[in-house]
């Protein structure tokens, strides 16, 4: 509802809130009780702009009050909220006070594109005191839970103003003085950029799309709704959930779909049947039915486990969206459709093929990924360069500055493209696809003898250099190839040689457990140059040649 409060005293609107030519709409958000409506009304008066209280507007548009809408389910309320945002007048700058959940999802933030979003902050203790006076508000424990769930999404908002111990007039004065673009430099992972799409063929069905772009994850709800899905289960892990879970859940809710969040323990050690059983319990409790959708939000582990749950719950759910949040999962697991869990007898022994219906690759998720995990994924990116894309390889080596800045939508699309093209040419894994195994036969040996103390990316990095050294030794590679590959891996902080105490014999024995080994022996992917790799025949490379390169460091 637009509320044209006449300003008590006439003041000129402040030019510091202008972006470009026109003053931008100001949107206030923050936890319940923080004072969004009070501050918003005073701010509108000060700036002589119309004031919109979003809750009032939702009530006016639907003809219902907020508790009644909520009583029908959070999705009903969130859909009405998104509709109210969509219908806001855009011909003049406004001041809008939103609800505490309005800007948790990025889809709603995008509806306010061009507006200045300001988050009002207060400690939970202050909010609880304020909320305590009002019988309608949720209990303290519930408030605490919500506060924790929403914190990360609030923190990512660009502008913050503390309200604790300050008068409304002081808060208004600070907001009026804010510089809309100041606090955070624009990052290539969060600013607007290109959008890219690929279609990955599947052996027996329709190809599925991979969409890549900044903020593209915010569209998940719209895709599910367009398919006619009626509810969703969002599966994530204990690290990703607190950072992105609520944001993505709100993006699905805003499309009007009831959404249950299921959280698994993080890490490969939890890629187990026990985790699957717990998730089944969650699916049952939430009454997830066959026509519903699963959204997997996380790294490769979440993708594998959630994909497997989706493939098996009620003999398979209708729609699966993969939203990879690690670099590794974005450039590798997103192309393929393998799902499953480990068994004490070995990795990935239990599983199913379940191609996703959609993959959304959003570089913004990488902004919270630890550096070690970024490096881990870079090993597969560099691998793609060595297999088929010399320009991609050179781009990595030429990059200066934080790794995150390299990982734009454009760059990720190029890295994904290598795998998509190979899988397109070899959908049944009969030939060329084996090239994607570059470095992996050695990597499996290094992983195994280290007792998985080294990460997959580190193992692949060392494995690629070892493969190049083998290729050089056999006279197949251009000179200096191993050194070049090692140089680029080192440039992003990856190890290039195995320095463990284990002998070549132990490594050789470990490598024999490679799943891709045939009775005739191991096959190796050997690089001849950057962008040019070949696959050897089984057993064609002698044990002596392999042993000679296994433990040898390389001077760069
Ligand atoms: P992968 O096989 O893709 O490397 P995991 O699923 O084991 O995957 O993820 C690696 C680790 O990174 C896990 O601890 C996971 O919880 C965490 N993680 C994944 N994505 C993010 C993210 N975007 N921000 C922070 N941590 C993340
Ligand atoms: Zn790999």
Coordinates of C-alpha atoms and ligand atoms in Angstrom, one line a residue:
X1 CA 0.0 0.0 0.0
X2 CA 1.4 3.4 -1.0
X3 CA 1.2 5.8 1.8
X4 CA 1.9 9.4 0.9
X5 CA 2.7 10.7 4.4
X6 CA 3.2 14.5 4.0
X7 CA 6.6 15.4 5.2
X8 CA 6.5 17.3 8.5
X9 CA 9.2 19.8 7.4
X10 CA 10.2 20.4 3.8
X11 CA 13.7 19.2 3.1
X12 CA 15.6 18.8 -0.1
X13 CA 16.1 15.1 -0.9
X14 CA 19.7 14.2 -0.5
X15 CA 21.8 13.7 -3.6
X16 CA 24.0 11.0 -2.0
X17 CA 21.2 8.5 -2.5
X18 CA 21.2 9.0 -6.2
X19 CA 22.6 6.4 -8.5
X20 CA 23.2 7.8 -11.9
X21 CA 20.5 10.3 -12.9
X22 CA 17.5 9.3 -10.8
X23 CA 17.4 8.7 -7.1
X24 CA 16.9 5.0 -6.5
X25 CA 14.2 3.4 -4.4
X26 CA 15.4 2.6 -0.9
X27 CA 14.4 -0.8 0.5
X28 CA 14.8 -1.5 4.2
X29 CA 15.0 -5.0 5.6
X30 CA 16.3 -6.8 8.7
X31 CA 15.1 -9.1 11.4
X32 CA 11.6 -8.7 12.9
X33 CA 11.5 -6.1 15.6
X34 CA 14.5 -4.1 14.2
X35 CA 12.3 -1.1 13.3
X36 CA 11.9 -1.4 9.5
X37 CA 8.4 0.3 9.4
X38 CA 9.2 3.0 11.9
X39 CA 12.5 3.9 10.3
X40 CA 11.0 3.6 6.8
X41 CA 8.2 5.9 7.5
X42 CA 10.5 8.6 9.0
X43 CA 13.0 8.1 6.1
X44 CA 10.2 8.6 3.5
X45 CA 9.1 11.7 5.3
X46 CA 12.6 13.0 5.4
X47 CA 13.2 12.3 1.7
X48 CA 9.7 13.3 0.7
X49 CA 9.0 10.0 -1.0
X50 CA 6.0 7.7 -0.9
X51 CA 6.3 5.0 1.8
X52 CA 5.4 1.4 1.1
X53 CA 4.8 -1.0 4.0
X54 CA 5.1 -4.3 2.1
X55 CA 3.0 -6.3 4.6
X56 CA 0.2 -3.8 4.3
X57 CA 0.5 -3.9 0.5
X58 CA 0.3 -7.7 0.5
X59 CA -2.8 -7.5 2.7
X60 CA -4.4 -5.0 0.4
X61 CA -3.6 -6.9 -2.7
X62 CA -4.8 -10.3 -1.4
X63 CA -7.6 -9.0 0.8
X64 CA -6.3 -11.2 3.6
X65 CA -4.2 -10.5 6.7
X66 CA -0.7 -11.8 7.0
X67 CA -1.4 -14.4 9.7
X68 CA -4.2 -15.8 7.6
X69 CA -1.9 -16.1 4.6
X70 CA 0.9 -17.7 6.7
X71 CA -1.6 -20.2 8.1
X72 CA -2.1 -21.5 4.6
X73 CA 1.6 -22.3 4.5
X74 CA 4.7 -20.2 4.1
X75 CA 4.7 -20.7 0.3
X76 CA 1.3 -19.0 0.0
X77 CA 2.6 -16.0 1.8
X78 CA 5.9 -15.9 0.0
X79 CA 4.2 -16.1 -3.4
X80 CA 1.9 -13.2 -2.4
X81 CA 5.0 -11.3 -1.2
X82 CA 6.8 -11.8 -4.5
X83 CA 3.6 -10.7 -6.4
X84 CA 3.5 -7.6 -4.3
X85 CA 7.1 -6.8 -5.1
X86 CA 6.4 -7.3 -8.8
X87 CA 3.6 -4.9 -8.8
X88 CA 5.4 -2.0 -7.2
X89 CA 5.2 1.3 -9.1
X90 CA 8.5 2.0 -10.8
X91 CA 7.9 5.6 -12.0
X92 CA 9.2 7.3 -8.9
X93 CA 11.7 6.5 -6.1
X94 CA 10.0 5.0 -3.0
X95 CA 11.0 4.0 0.5
X96 CA 9.9 0.4 1.1
X97 CA 9.9 -1.5 4.4
X98 CA 9.9 -5.2 3.7
X99 CA 9.3 -8.2 5.9
X100 CA 12.2 -9.9 7.7
X101 CA 12.1 -12.7 5.1
X102 CA 11.5 -10.7 2.0
X103 CA 15.2 -10.3 0.9
X104 CA 16.5 -13.6 2.1
X105 CA 16.0 -15.1 -1.4
X106 CA 17.9 -13.6 -4.3
X107 CA 14.9 -13.9 -6.6
X108 CA 13.1 -11.1 -4.7
X109 CA 16.3 -9.1 -4.6
X110 CA 16.4 -9.2 -8.4
X111 CA 12.8 -7.9 -8.5
X112 CA 14.2 -4.8 -6.8
X113 CA 17.0 -4.4 -9.3
X114 CA 18.4 -0.9 -9.3
X115 CA 17.0 -0.2 -5.8
X116 CA 19.3 0.4 -2.8
X117 CA 18.9 -2.4 -0.3
X118 CA 19.7 -1.5 3.3
X119 CA 19.7 -4.0 6.1
X120 CA 19.0 -2.8 9.7
X121 CA 21.1 -4.7 12.2
X122 CA 20.6 -5.3 15.9
X123 CA 21.8 -7.9 18.3
X124 CA 19.4 -10.8 19.0
X125 CA 19.1 -9.8 22.7
X126 CA 17.7 -6.4 21.8
X127 CA 15.3 -7.9 19.3
X128 CA 14.1 -10.4 21.8
X129 CA 13.4 -7.7 24.3
X130 CA 11.4 -5.9 21.7
X131 CA 9.6 -9.0 20.6
X132 CA 8.8 -10.0 24.1
X133 CA 6.2 -7.3 24.4
X134 CA 4.1 -8.6 21.6
X135 CA 2.1 -11.8 22.1
X136 CA 1.7 -12.3 18.4
X137 CA 5.4 -12.7 17.6
X138 CA 7.1 -16.1 17.8
X139 CA 8.7 -17.3 20.9
X140 CA 12.3 -16.5 21.9
X141 CA 13.6 -19.9 20.8
X142 CA 12.0 -19.7 17.5
X143 CA 13.4 -16.2 17.0
X144 CA 16.8 -17.4 17.8
X145 CA 16.6 -20.2 15.2
X146 CA 15.3 -17.8 12.6
X147 CA 18.1 -15.3 13.4
X148 CA 20.8 -17.9 12.9
X149 CA 19.2 -19.2 9.7
X150 CA 18.9 -15.7 8.1
X151 CA 22.2 -14.2 9.3
X152 CA 24.3 -15.2 6.3
X153 CA 21.7 -13.9 3.8
X154 CA 21.4 -10.6 5.6
X155 CA 25.2 -10.3 5.8
X156 CA 25.5 -10.5 2.0
X157 CA 23.2 -7.5 1.6
X158 CA 25.3 -4.5 0.4
X159 CA 24.5 -1.9 3.1
X160 CA 24.1 -2.2 6.8
X161 CA 23.0 0.3 9.5
X162 CA 23.2 -0.5 13.2
X163 CA 20.1 0.4 15.2
X164 CA 21.1 -0.6 18.7
X165 CA 21.1 2.4 21.1
X166 CA 20.2 4.9 18.4
X167 CA 17.2 7.1 17.8
X168 CA 15.1 6.9 14.7
X169 CA 16.4 10.3 13.6
X170 CA 20.0 9.1 14.0
X171 CA 19.3 6.0 12.0
X172 CA 17.5 8.0 9.3
X173 CA 20.4 10.4 9.1
X174 CA 22.9 7.5 8.6
X175 CA 20.8 6.0 5.8
X176 CA 20.5 9.3 4.1
X177 CA 24.2 9.6 4.1
X178 CA 24.9 6.1 2.7
X179 CA 26.8 5.8 -0.5
X180 CA 25.0 3.1 -2.4
X181 CA 28.0 1.6 -4.1
X182 CA 30.7 2.1 -1.4
X183 CA 31.2 -0.8 1.0
X184 CA 31.9 -3.7 -1.3
X185 CA 33.9 -3.6 -4.5
X186 CA 32.0 -5.3 -7.3
X187 CA 33.1 -8.9 -7.7
X188 CA 33.1 -10.8 -11.0
X189 CA 31.2 -13.5 -9.2
X190 CA 28.4 -11.3 -8.0
X191 CA 28.0 -8.6 -10.6
X192 CA 25.9 -9.1 -13.7
X193 CA 27.6 -11.0 -16.5
X194 CA 26.9 -13.3 -19.4
X195 CA 24.7 -16.3 -19.3
X196 CA 25.6 -19.6 -20.9
X197 CA 23.8 -22.8 -21.6
X198 CA 24.7 -26.3 -22.7
X199 CA 22.6 -29.3 -23.5
X200 CA 24.1 -32.6 -22.2
X201 CA 22.9 -35.7 -24.1
X202 CA 21.8 -38.6 -22.0
X203 CA 21.9 -42.2 -23.3
X204 CA 18.2 -42.9 -23.2
X205 CA 16.4 -39.7 -22.7
X206 CA 16.2 -36.0 -23.4
X207 CA 19.3 -33.9 -23.1
X208 CA 19.3 -31.8 -20.0
X209 CA 20.3 -28.2 -19.7
X210 CA 23.2 -26.7 -17.8
X211 CA 22.7 -23.0 -17.2
X212 CA 25.6 -20.8 -16.1
X213 CA 25.3 -17.2 -14.9
X214 CA 25.7 -14.9 -11.9
X215 CA 22.6 -15.2 -9.7
X216 CA 21.1 -17.9 -11.9
X217 CA 20.5 -20.1 -8.9
X218 CA 17.7 -17.6 -7.9
X219 CA 15.7 -18.9 -10.8
X220 CA 15.3 -22.4 -9.3
X221 CA 11.7 -21.8 -8.1
X222 CA 10.6 -20.5 -11.5
X223 CA 11.9 -23.6 -13.2
X224 CA 10.2 -26.0 -10.8
X225 CA 6.9 -24.1 -11.1
X226 CA 7.1 -24.1 -14.9
X227 CA 7.4 -27.9 -14.8
X228 CA 4.2 -28.1 -12.7
X229 CA 6.0 -29.4 -9.6
X230 CA 3.9 -28.8 -6.5
X231 CA 6.4 -29.0 -3.7
X232 CA 10.2 -29.5 -3.3
X233 CA 12.7 -31.0 -1.0
X234 CA 15.9 -29.0 -0.7
X235 CA 18.8 -31.2 0.2
X236 CA 22.0 -29.6 1.5
X237 CA 24.8 -30.1 4.0
X238 CA 25.8 -28.6 7.3
X239 CA 28.2 -26.2 5.8
X240 CA 26.3 -25.0 2.8
X241 CA 22.9 -25.0 4.6
X242 CA 23.7 -22.1 7.0
X243 CA 25.3 -20.1 4.2
X244 CA 22.9 -20.6 1.3
X245 CA 20.0 -22.9 2.4
X246 CA 17.5 -20.3 3.5
X247 CA 18.2 -18.1 0.5
X248 CA 17.5 -21.0 -1.9
X249 CA 14.6 -22.2 0.1
X250 CA 13.0 -18.7 -0.1
X251 CA 13.6 -18.6 -3.9
X252 CA 11.6 -21.8 -4.2
X253 CA 8.9 -20.6 -1.8
X254 CA 8.6 -17.3 -3.7
X255 CA 7.4 -19.4 -6.7
X256 CA 4.6 -20.7 -4.5
X257 CA 6.1 -24.2 -3.8
X258 CA 6.1 -25.5 -0.2
X259 CA 9.7 -26.5 0.5
X260 CA 11.3 -28.7 3.1
X261 CA 14.9 -28.4 3.8
X262 CA 16.8 -31.5 4.6
X263 CA 20.4 -31.2 5.9
X264 CA 23.0 -33.9 5.8
X265 CA 26.4 -34.0 7.6
X266 CA 29.1 -32.6 5.3
X267 CA 32.0 -34.4 3.7
X268 CA 32.8 -37.7 1.8
X269 CA 32.8 -39.7 5.1
X270 CA 29.0 -39.1 5.2
X271 CA 28.4 -40.3 1.7
X272 CA 26.9 -43.4 3.2
X273 CA 23.8 -45.5 3.3
X274 CA 23.2 -44.2 6.8
X275 CA 22.9 -40.6 5.5
X276 CA 20.5 -41.8 2.8
X277 CA 18.4 -43.5 5.4
X278 CA 18.2 -40.3 7.4
X279 CA 17.2 -38.4 4.3
X280 CA 14.5 -41.0 3.5
X281 CA 13.1 -40.3 7.0
X282 CA 13.0 -36.6 6.2
X283 CA 11.3 -37.3 2.9
X284 CA 8.7 -39.4 4.6
X285 CA 8.1 -36.8 7.4
X286 CA 7.6 -34.1 4.7
X287 CA 5.4 -36.4 2.7
X288 CA 7.4 -35.9 -0.5
X289 CA 5.6 -37.6 -3.3
X290 CA 6.6 -38.9 -6.7
X291 CA 5.5 -35.7 -8.5
X292 CA 7.6 -33.5 -6.3
X293 CA 11.1 -32.2 -7.0
X294 CA 14.5 -32.5 -5.3
X295 CA 17.0 -29.7 -5.3
X296 CA 20.5 -30.7 -4.5
X297 CA 22.4 -27.7 -3.1
X298 CA 26.1 -28.4 -2.3
X299 CA 29.3 -30.0 -3.5
X300 CA 29.8 -33.3 -5.2
X301 CA 28.9 -35.2 -2.1
X302 CA 25.5 -33.6 -1.7
X303 CA 24.9 -34.0 -5.5
X304 CA 25.7 -37.7 -5.4
X305 CA 23.6 -38.4 -2.2
X306 CA 20.7 -36.2 -3.1
X307 CA 20.6 -37.5 -6.7
X308 CA 20.6 -41.1 -5.3
X309 CA 17.7 -40.3 -2.9
X310 CA 15.8 -38.7 -5.7
X311 CA 16.4 -41.7 -8.0
X312 CA 15.2 -44.2 -5.4
X313 CA 12.6 -42.5 -3.2
X314 CA 9.2 -43.8 -4.4
X315 CA 11.1 -45.4 -7.3
X316 CA 12.3 -42.0 -8.5
X317 CA 11.0 -38.4 -8.2
X318 CA 9.9 -36.5 -11.2
X319 CA 12.3 -33.6 -11.2
X320 CA 15.8 -33.1 -10.0
X321 CA 17.8 -29.9 -10.0
X322 CA 21.5 -29.9 -9.3
X323 CA 22.8 -26.7 -7.8
X324 CA 26.6 -27.3 -7.4
X325 CA 28.3 -25.1 -4.9
X326 CA 31.9 -26.3 -5.2
X327 CA 34.1 -25.6 -8.2
X328 CA 34.8 -29.3 -8.5
X329 CA 31.1 -30.2 -8.7
X330 CA 30.4 -27.3 -11.1
X331 CA 33.0 -28.3 -13.7
X332 CA 33.0 -32.1 -13.2
X333 CA 30.0 -33.8 -11.5
X334 CA 27.5 -31.5 -13.1
X335 CA 28.1 -33.2 -16.4
X336 CA 27.2 -36.9 -16.1
X337 CA 24.4 -38.0 -13.9
X338 CA 26.2 -40.5 -11.7
X339 CA 24.7 -40.7 -8.2
X340 CA 25.4 -42.9 -5.2
X341 CA 27.1 -43.5 -2.0
X342 CA 30.2 -45.3 -0.7
X343 CA 30.3 -48.7 0.9
X344 CA 32.9 -49.8 3.5
X345 CA 34.2 -52.0 0.7
X346 CA 34.8 -49.2 -1.7
X347 CA 33.8 -45.8 -3.1
X348 CA 30.7 -45.3 -5.1
X349 CA 29.7 -49.0 -4.9
X350 CA 26.0 -48.3 -4.5
X351 CA 24.3 -46.0 -6.9
X352 CA 22.2 -45.2 -9.9
X353 CA 22.3 -43.1 -13.0
X354 CA 19.9 -40.2 -12.6
X355 CA 20.5 -37.4 -14.9
X356 CA 19.3 -34.1 -13.5
X357 CA 16.5 -32.2 -15.3
X358 CA 18.5 -29.0 -14.9
X359 CA 21.9 -27.9 -13.5
X360 CA 22.2 -24.3 -12.3
X361 CA 25.8 -23.1 -12.1
X362 CA 26.0 -19.9 -10.1
X363 CA 29.5 -18.5 -9.5
X364 CA 28.1 -16.5 -6.5
X365 CA 28.1 -19.7 -4.5
X366 CA 31.9 -19.8 -4.8
X367 CA 32.3 -16.6 -2.8
X368 CA 31.9 -18.7 0.4
X369 CA 33.9 -21.7 -0.7
X370 CA 37.2 -22.1 1.3
X371 CA 40.4 -21.6 -0.8
X372 CA 41.5 -25.2 -0.4
X373 CA 38.2 -26.3 -2.1
X374 CA 38.7 -23.7 -4.9
X375 CA 42.2 -25.2 -5.6
X376 CA 40.7 -28.7 -5.5
X377 CA 38.4 -27.8 -8.3
X378 CA 41.2 -26.0 -10.3
X379 CA 42.9 -29.4 -10.7
X380 CA 39.9 -30.5 -12.9
X381 CA 39.8 -27.2 -14.7
X382 CA 43.5 -27.4 -15.6
X383 CA 42.9 -31.0 -16.6
X384 CA 40.2 -29.9 -19.1
X385 CA 42.7 -27.4 -20.5
X386 CA 45.4 -30.1 -20.9
X387 CA 42.9 -32.5 -22.5
X388 CA 41.3 -30.1 -25.0
X389 CA 41.6 -26.4 -24.5
X390 CA 45.0 -24.8 -24.6
X391 CA 43.5 -21.3 -24.3
X392 CA 41.8 -22.3 -21.0
X393 CA 45.1 -23.6 -19.8
X394 CA 46.9 -20.3 -20.7
X395 CA 44.1 -18.2 -19.1
X396 CA 44.8 -19.9 -15.8
X397 CA 48.5 -19.3 -16.0
X398 CA 48.1 -15.7 -17.0
X399 CA 45.7 -15.0 -14.1
X400 CA 46.9 -12.7 -11.3
X401 CA 45.1 -12.0 -8.1
X402 CA 42.6 -14.0 -6.1
X403 CA 41.5 -17.3 -7.6
X404 CA 37.9 -16.4 -7.1
X405 CA 38.2 -13.5 -9.6
X406 CA 39.2 -16.0 -12.3
X407 CA 36.0 -18.0 -11.8
X408 CA 33.5 -15.9 -13.7
X409 CA 30.5 -17.3 -15.4
X410 CA 32.4 -17.0 -18.7
X411 CA 35.4 -18.9 -17.4
X412 CA 33.3 -21.7 -15.8
X413 CA 31.4 -22.1 -19.1
X414 CA 34.6 -22.7 -21.0
X415 CA 35.7 -25.3 -18.4
X416 CA 32.3 -27.0 -18.5
X417 CA 32.3 -27.0 -22.3
X418 CA 35.3 -29.3 -22.6
X419 CA 33.5 -32.1 -20.7
X420 CA 30.1 -31.4 -22.4
X421 CA 31.7 -31.7 -25.8
X422 CA 33.5 -35.0 -25.0
X423 CA 30.4 -36.5 -23.4
X424 CA 28.4 -35.4 -26.5
X425 CA 30.7 -37.2 -28.8
X426 CA 30.9 -40.3 -26.6
X427 CA 27.7 -40.7 -24.6
X428 CA 28.1 -44.4 -24.0
X429 CA 31.7 -44.1 -22.6
X430 CA 33.2 -46.2 -25.5
X431 CA 36.2 -44.2 -26.3
X432 CA 37.1 -40.5 -26.1
X433 CA 35.4 -40.1 -22.7
X434 CA 38.3 -42.0 -21.1
X435 CA 40.4 -38.9 -21.8
X436 CA 38.6 -37.3 -18.8
X437 CA 40.5 -39.8 -16.7
X438 CA 43.8 -37.9 -17.3
X439 CA 45.9 -38.1 -14.1
X440 CA 43.3 -40.2 -12.3
X441 CA 44.9 -43.6 -12.5
X442 CA 47.9 -42.2 -10.6
X443 CA 45.6 -40.0 -8.5
X444 CA 43.8 -43.1 -7.2
X445 CA 47.1 -44.6 -6.2
X446 CA 48.1 -41.4 -4.3
X447 CA 44.8 -41.1 -2.6
X448 CA 44.8 -44.7 -1.5
X449 CA 48.3 -44.9 -0.1
X450 CA 47.7 -41.6 1.7
X451 CA 44.6 -43.1 3.3
X452 CA 42.7 -40.2 1.6
X453 CA 44.6 -37.7 3.6
X454 CA 45.2 -35.7 0.4
X455 CA 42.3 -34.2 -1.4
X456 CA 41.1 -35.4 -4.8
X457 CA 42.3 -32.2 -6.5
X458 CA 45.8 -32.6 -5.0
X459 CA 45.9 -36.2 -6.1
X460 CA 44.8 -35.3 -9.7
X461 CA 47.3 -32.5 -9.9
X462 CA 50.2 -34.8 -9.0
X463 CA 48.7 -37.5 -11.2
X464 CA 48.7 -35.2 -14.2
X465 CA 52.3 -34.3 -13.8
X466 CA 53.2 -38.0 -13.4
X467 CA 51.2 -38.8 -16.6
X468 CA 53.1 -36.1 -18.4
X469 CA 56.5 -37.4 -17.1
X470 CA 55.5 -40.9 -18.3
X471 CA 54.6 -39.4 -21.7
X472 CA 58.0 -37.6 -21.9
X473 CA 59.8 -40.8 -20.8
X474 CA 58.1 -42.7 -23.6
X475 CA 59.1 -40.1 -26.1
X476 CA 55.5 -39.1 -26.8
X477 CA 55.4 -35.6 -25.4
X478 CA 56.7 -32.3 -26.6
X479 CA 59.7 -31.4 -24.5
X480 CA 59.1 -29.6 -21.3
X481 CA 55.4 -30.6 -21.1
X482 CA 55.5 -31.9 -17.5
X483 CA 57.2 -28.7 -16.4
X484 CA 54.6 -26.6 -18.1
X485 CA 51.7 -28.5 -16.5
X486 CA 53.4 -28.4 -13.1
X487 CA 54.0 -24.7 -13.5
X488 CA 50.3 -23.9 -14.0
X489 CA 49.3 -26.2 -11.2
X490 CA 51.8 -24.5 -8.9
X491 CA 50.5 -21.1 -10.0
X492 CA 47.2 -21.9 -8.4
X493 CA 48.8 -23.5 -5.3
X494 CA 48.4 -27.2 -6.2
X495 CA 51.1 -29.8 -5.4
X496 CA 52.9 -31.3 -8.4
X497 CA 54.9 -34.3 -7.0
X498 CA 54.3 -37.1 -4.6
X499 CA 56.6 -36.9 -1.6
X500 CA 55.0 -39.6 0.6
X501 CA 57.1 -42.3 2.2
X502 CA 55.6 -45.0 0.1
X503 CA 57.5 -46.9 -2.5
X504 CA 56.7 -47.2 -6.2
X505 CA 55.7 -50.8 -5.4
X506 CA 53.0 -49.7 -2.9
X507 CA 51.7 -47.1 -5.4
X508 CA 51.7 -49.6 -8.2
X509 CA 49.7 -52.0 -6.1
X510 CA 47.3 -49.3 -5.2
X511 CA 46.8 -48.3 -8.8
X512 CA 45.8 -51.8 -9.7
X513 CA 42.6 -51.2 -7.8
X514 CA 41.5 -48.6 -10.3
X515 CA 38.0 -49.5 -11.4
X516 CA 38.9 -48.7 -15.0
X517 CA 41.5 -51.4 -15.1
X518 CA 40.8 -54.3 -17.4
X519 CA 42.2 -57.9 -17.2
X520 CA 44.9 -56.9 -19.7
X521 CA 46.2 -54.2 -17.4
X522 CA 45.9 -50.4 -16.9
X523 CA 45.3 -47.9 -19.6
X524 CA 46.9 -44.5 -19.3
X525 CA 45.9 -41.1 -20.7
X526 CA 49.1 -39.5 -21.9
X527 CA 49.4 -35.9 -22.8
X528 CA 51.4 -35.2 -25.9
X529 CA 50.9 -31.4 -25.7
X530 CA 48.6 -29.0 -24.1
X531 CA 45.2 -29.8 -25.7
X532 CA 46.3 -33.1 -27.1
X533 CA 46.0 -36.4 -25.1
X534 CA 45.9 -40.0 -26.1
X535 CA 44.8 -43.2 -24.4
X536 CA 47.2 -46.2 -24.4
X537 CA 46.2 -49.8 -24.9
X538 CA 45.7 -51.9 -21.8
X539 CA 49.0 -53.2 -20.5
X540 CA 51.0 -51.3 -23.2
X541 CA 53.1 -49.4 -20.6
X542 CA 55.6 -51.4 -18.7
X543 CA 55.7 -51.5 -14.9
X544 CA 59.3 -50.3 -15.0
X545 CA 58.4 -47.2 -16.9
X546 CA 55.5 -46.4 -14.6
X547 CA 57.7 -47.1 -11.5
X548 CA 60.3 -44.7 -12.8
X549 CA 58.0 -41.7 -12.8
X550 CA 55.8 -42.5 -9.8
X551 CA 57.7 -40.9 -7.0
X552 CA 60.0 -38.6 -8.9
X553 CA 59.7 -34.9 -8.2
X554 CA 59.8 -32.6 -11.1
X555 CA 61.9 -29.5 -11.3
X556 CA 60.0 -26.6 -12.8
Ligands
LIG1 P1 33.3 -31.9 -3.8 O1 33.3 -33.3 -4.1 O2 32.5 -31.1 -4.7 O3 34.6 -31.3 -3.5 P2 32.0 -31.8 -1.0 O4 30.5 -31.9 -1.2 O5 32.6 -32.7 -0.2 O6 32.5 -31.8 -2.4 O7 32.3 -30.3 -0.6 C1 33.6 -29.9 -0.1 C2 33.4 -29.1 1.2 O8 33.0 -27.8 0.9 C3 32.3 -29.7 2.1 O9 32.7 -29.5 3.5 C4 31.1 -28.7 1.8 O10 30.3 -28.7 2.9 C5 31.8 -27.4 1.6 N1 31.1 -26.5 0.7 C6 30.5 -26.8 -0.5 N2 30.1 -25.8 -1.1 C7 30.4 -24.7 -0.3 C8 30.2 -23.3 -0.5 N3 29.7 -22.7 -1.6 N4 30.6 -22.5 0.5 C9 31.2 -23.0 1.6 N5 31.5 -24.3 1.8 C10 31.0 -25.2 0.8
LIG2 ZN1 38.4 -36.2 -10.7

